[in-house]
CSV table of C-alpha atoms in Angstrom, one decimal:
chain,number,residue,atom,x,y,z
D,1,ALA,CA,0.0,0.0,0.0
D,2,ALA,CA,2.9,2.3,0.8
D,3,ALA,CA,4.4,1.6,-2.7
D,4,SER,CA,1.2,2.7,-4.5
D,5,SER,CA,0.9,5.9,-2.5
D,6,GLN,CA,4.5,6.9,-3.2
D,7,PRO,CA,3.9,7.2,-7.1
D,8,GLN,CA,0.7,9.2,-6.4
D,9,GLN,CA,2.6,11.6,-4.2
D,10,GLN,CA,5.4,12.0,-6.8
D,11,GLN,CA,2.7,12.7,-9.5
D,12,GLN,CA,1.0,15.4,-7.3
D,13,GLN,CA,4.4,17.1,-6.7
D,14,GLN,CA,5.1,17.1,-10.4
D,15,GLN,CA,1.8,18.7,-11.2
D,16,GLN,CA,2.3,21.4,-8.5
D,17,ASN,CA,5.9,22.0,-9.8
D,18,SER,CA,4.6,22.3,-13.4
D,19,LEU,CA,2.0,24.8,-12.3
D,20,ARG,CA,4.7,26.9,-10.5
D,21,SER,CA,7.1,26.7,-13.4
D,22,HIS,CA,4.7,28.4,-15.9
D,23,PRO,CA,5.2,32.1,-16.0
D,24,SER,CA,2.3,34.3,-15.2
D,25,PRO,CA,0.9,36.4,-18.0
D,26,PRO,CA,2.1,39.9,-18.2
D,27,LYS,CA,0.0,42.4,-16.3
D,28,ARG,CA,-2.2,44.6,-18.5
D,29,THR,CA,-4.2,47.6,-17.7
D,30,ILE,CA,-7.9,47.8,-18.1
D,31,SER,CA,-7.5,50.2,-21.0
D,32,GLU,CA,-5.3,47.8,-22.9
D,33,ILE,CA,-7.7,45.0,-22.4
D,34,GLY,CA,-10.6,47.2,-23.6
D,35,ARG,CA,-8.6,48.4,-26.6
D,36,GLN,CA,-8.2,44.8,-27.7
D,37,MET,CA,-11.8,43.8,-27.0
D,38,TYR,CA,-13.4,46.7,-28.7
D,39,ARG,CA,-11.2,47.4,-31.7
D,40,PRO,CA,-13.0,47.9,-35.0
D,41,PHE,CA,-13.5,44.9,-37.1
D,42,PRO,CA,-12.2,46.0,-40.5
D,43,SER,CA,-14.1,43.5,-42.7
D,44,ARG,CA,-17.4,44.7,-41.4
D,45,SER,CA,-16.7,48.5,-41.5
D,46,SER,CA,-17.3,49.1,-45.2
D,47,SER,CA,-17.1,47.6,-48.6
D,48,MET,CA,-13.9,49.4,-49.2
D,49,GLY,CA,-12.4,47.8,-46.0
D,50,SER,CA,-13.4,44.4,-47.3
D,51,TYR,CA,-11.8,45.1,-50.6
D,52,LYS,CA,-8.6,46.2,-49.1
D,53,GLN,CA,-8.5,43.2,-46.8
D,54,VAL,CA,-8.9,40.8,-49.8
D,55,ARG,CA,-6.5,42.8,-52.0
D,56,GLU,CA,-3.7,43.2,-49.4
D,57,PRO,CA,-3.7,40.2,-47.0
D,58,THR,CA,-0.4,41.3,-45.3
D,59,SER,CA,-1.8,44.6,-44.1
D,60,SER,CA,-4.2,43.2,-41.6
D,61,ALA,CA,-2.8,45.3,-38.7
D,62,SER,CA,-3.7,48.6,-40.4
D,63,LEU,CA,-7.3,49.7,-40.3
D,64,PRO,CA,-8.9,50.4,-43.7
D,65,THR,CA,-10.0,54.0,-44.5
D,66,PRO,CA,-13.5,54.4,-45.7
D,67,PRO,CA,-14.0,55.8,-49.1
D,68,THR,CA,-14.2,59.6,-49.2
D,69,THR,CA,-17.5,61.1,-50.2
D,70,THR,CA,-18.5,64.7,-50.9
D,71,SER,CA,-20.8,65.0,-47.9
D,72,SER,CA,-19.4,65.3,-44.4
D,73,PRO,CA,-19.5,61.9,-42.7
D,74,THR,CA,-19.8,63.3,-39.1
D,75,ILE,CA,-23.1,65.0,-39.6
D,76,ALA,CA,-26.1,62.8,-40.0
D,77,PRO,CA,-28.6,63.8,-42.7
D,78,THR,CA,-31.9,65.4,-41.6
D,79,TRP,CA,-34.0,62.6,-43.2
D,80,LYS,CA,-32.1,60.0,-41.1
D,81,LEU,CA,-32.6,61.9,-37.9
D,82,VAL,CA,-36.3,62.5,-38.6
D,83,GLY,CA,-36.8,58.9,-39.7
D,84,GLY,CA,-35.0,57.4,-36.7
D,85,THR,CA,-37.0,59.6,-34.4
D,86,LEU,CA,-40.3,58.6,-36.0
D,87,LYS,CA,-39.3,55.0,-35.7
D,88,LEU,CA,-38.4,55.3,-32.1
D,89,LEU,CA,-41.5,57.3,-31.2
D,90,GLY,CA,-43.7,54.8,-33.1
D,91,LEU,CA,-42.2,51.8,-31.3
D,92,MET,CA,-42.5,53.6,-27.9
D,93,GLY,CA,-46.2,54.4,-28.7
D,94,PHE,CA,-46.9,50.8,-29.7
D,95,TRP,CA,-45.2,49.5,-26.5
D,96,ALA,CA,-47.3,51.9,-24.3
D,97,CYS,CA,-50.6,51.2,-26.1
D,98,ASP,CA,-50.0,47.4,-26.1
D,99,ASN,CA,-49.3,47.5,-22.4
D,100,ILE,CA,-52.4,49.6,-21.8
D,101,ALA,CA,-54.5,47.2,-23.8
D,102,PHE,CA,-53.3,44.2,-21.9
D,103,LEU,CA,-53.8,45.9,-18.5
D,104,THR,CA,-57.2,47.1,-19.5
D,105,GLY,CA,-58.2,43.7,-20.8
D,106,SER,CA,-57.1,42.0,-17.6
D,107,GLY,CA,-59.2,44.4,-15.5
D,108,PHE,CA,-56.2,46.0,-13.8
D,109,LEU,CA,-57.2,49.5,-14.9
D,110,ASP,CA,-60.9,49.2,-14.1
D,111,PRO,CA,-62.3,51.9,-11.9
D,112,VAL,CA,-62.7,50.7,-8.3
D,113,SER,CA,-66.1,50.9,-6.8
D,114,LEU,CA,-67.1,49.6,-3.4
D,115,THR,CA,-70.7,48.8,-4.4
D,116,THR,CA,-71.4,45.8,-6.5
D,117,SER,CA,-74.4,45.4,-8.7
D,118,SER,CA,-75.1,43.3,-11.8
D,119,SER,CA,-75.8,46.4,-14.0
D,120,SER,CA,-72.5,48.1,-13.1
D,121,SER,CA,-70.4,45.0,-13.7
D,122,SER,CA,-71.9,44.6,-17.2
D,123,SER,CA,-71.3,48.3,-18.0
D,124,THR,CA,-67.7,48.0,-16.6
D,125,LYS,CA,-67.0,45.1,-18.9
D,126,GLU,CA,-68.4,47.0,-21.9
D,127,THR,CA,-66.3,50.1,-21.1
D,128,ARG,CA,-63.3,47.8,-20.5
D,129,MET,CA,-63.7,46.3,-24.0
D,130,THR,CA,-64.1,49.7,-25.7
D,131,ARG,CA,-61.0,51.0,-23.9
D,132,LYS,CA,-59.0,47.9,-24.9
D,133,ALA,CA,-60.2,48.3,-28.5
D,134,LYS,CA,-59.1,52.0,-28.6
D,135,ALA,CA,-55.7,51.2,-27.1
D,136,SER,CA,-55.2,48.4,-29.6
D,137,ALA,CA,-56.2,50.6,-32.5
D,138,TRP,CA,-53.7,53.3,-31.4
D,139,GLY,CA,-51.0,50.7,-30.9
D,140,ALA,CA,-51.5,49.5,-34.4
D,141,ARG,CA,-51.3,53.1,-35.7
D,142,PHE,CA,-48.0,53.7,-33.8
D,143,TYR,CA,-46.6,50.4,-35.2
D,144,PHE,CA,-47.6,51.4,-38.7
D,145,VAL,CA,-45.8,54.7,-38.4
D,146,ALA,CA,-42.7,53.0,-37.0
D,147,SER,CA,-42.6,50.4,-39.8
D,148,ILE,CA,-43.0,52.9,-42.6
D,149,ALA,CA,-40.3,55.2,-41.1
D,150,GLY,CA,-38.0,52.2,-40.7
D,151,LEU,CA,-38.6,51.1,-44.3
D,152,VAL,CA,-38.0,54.6,-45.7
D,153,VAL,CA,-34.7,55.0,-43.7
D,154,ASN,CA,-33.4,51.6,-44.6
D,155,PHE,CA,-34.3,52.0,-48.3
D,156,LYS,CA,-32.5,55.4,-48.5
D,157,GLU,CA,-29.5,54.0,-46.7
D,158,ILE,CA,-29.4,51.0,-49.2
D,159,LEU,CA,-29.5,53.5,-52.1
D,160,LYS,CA,-26.8,55.6,-50.6
D,161,HIS,CA,-24.5,52.6,-50.0
D,162,ARG,CA,-25.1,51.3,-53.5
D,163,SER,CA,-24.2,54.6,-55.1
D,164,GLY,CA,-21.2,55.2,-52.7
D,165,GLY,CA,-19.0,52.7,-51.1
D,166,LEU,CA,-20.2,49.6,-53.0
D,167,ARG,CA,-19.8,51.2,-56.4
D,168,ILE,CA,-16.2,52.4,-55.6
D,169,ALA,CA,-15.3,48.9,-54.4
D,170,GLN,CA,-16.8,47.2,-57.5
D,171,SER,CA,-15.0,49.6,-59.8
D,172,GLU,CA,-11.7,49.0,-58.1
D,173,LEU,CA,-12.2,45.2,-58.2
D,174,SER,CA,-12.9,45.2,-62.0
């Protein structure tokens, strides 16, 4: 029994020694770790970036520059701001009206009365259903506005991309 425990002890000592012999990783600051985690991914930044990556495989360390356009890239166009705002407001309105319709339908938003009578309970149910229908109708209107705004903004962005960066990348590839 002593002979079998001796190889186990030697094996455990070897494992502990091997753990001690590995050097610890170099200490890095939080900003260095963040810089590595959140660095831009060049192949997803633009069509021109994808083109440069395919064309020059050795220059993977440098970030590609997006194609230059005549408009200023730092200022968003007015149509994009208005469309994004309409989309956001539409989705917020839909969310609010949908929650109101649910709470009304479940009876949570019913007016509280201490007296109970059969005529008041039927009228309460009727008003509950009309309030729920109104909230659902307004929610559908808000969702419609959000969907139209999203379609317009995305369509304009596709057209802008097709006439800008995509066209430049295609012309340089051919």
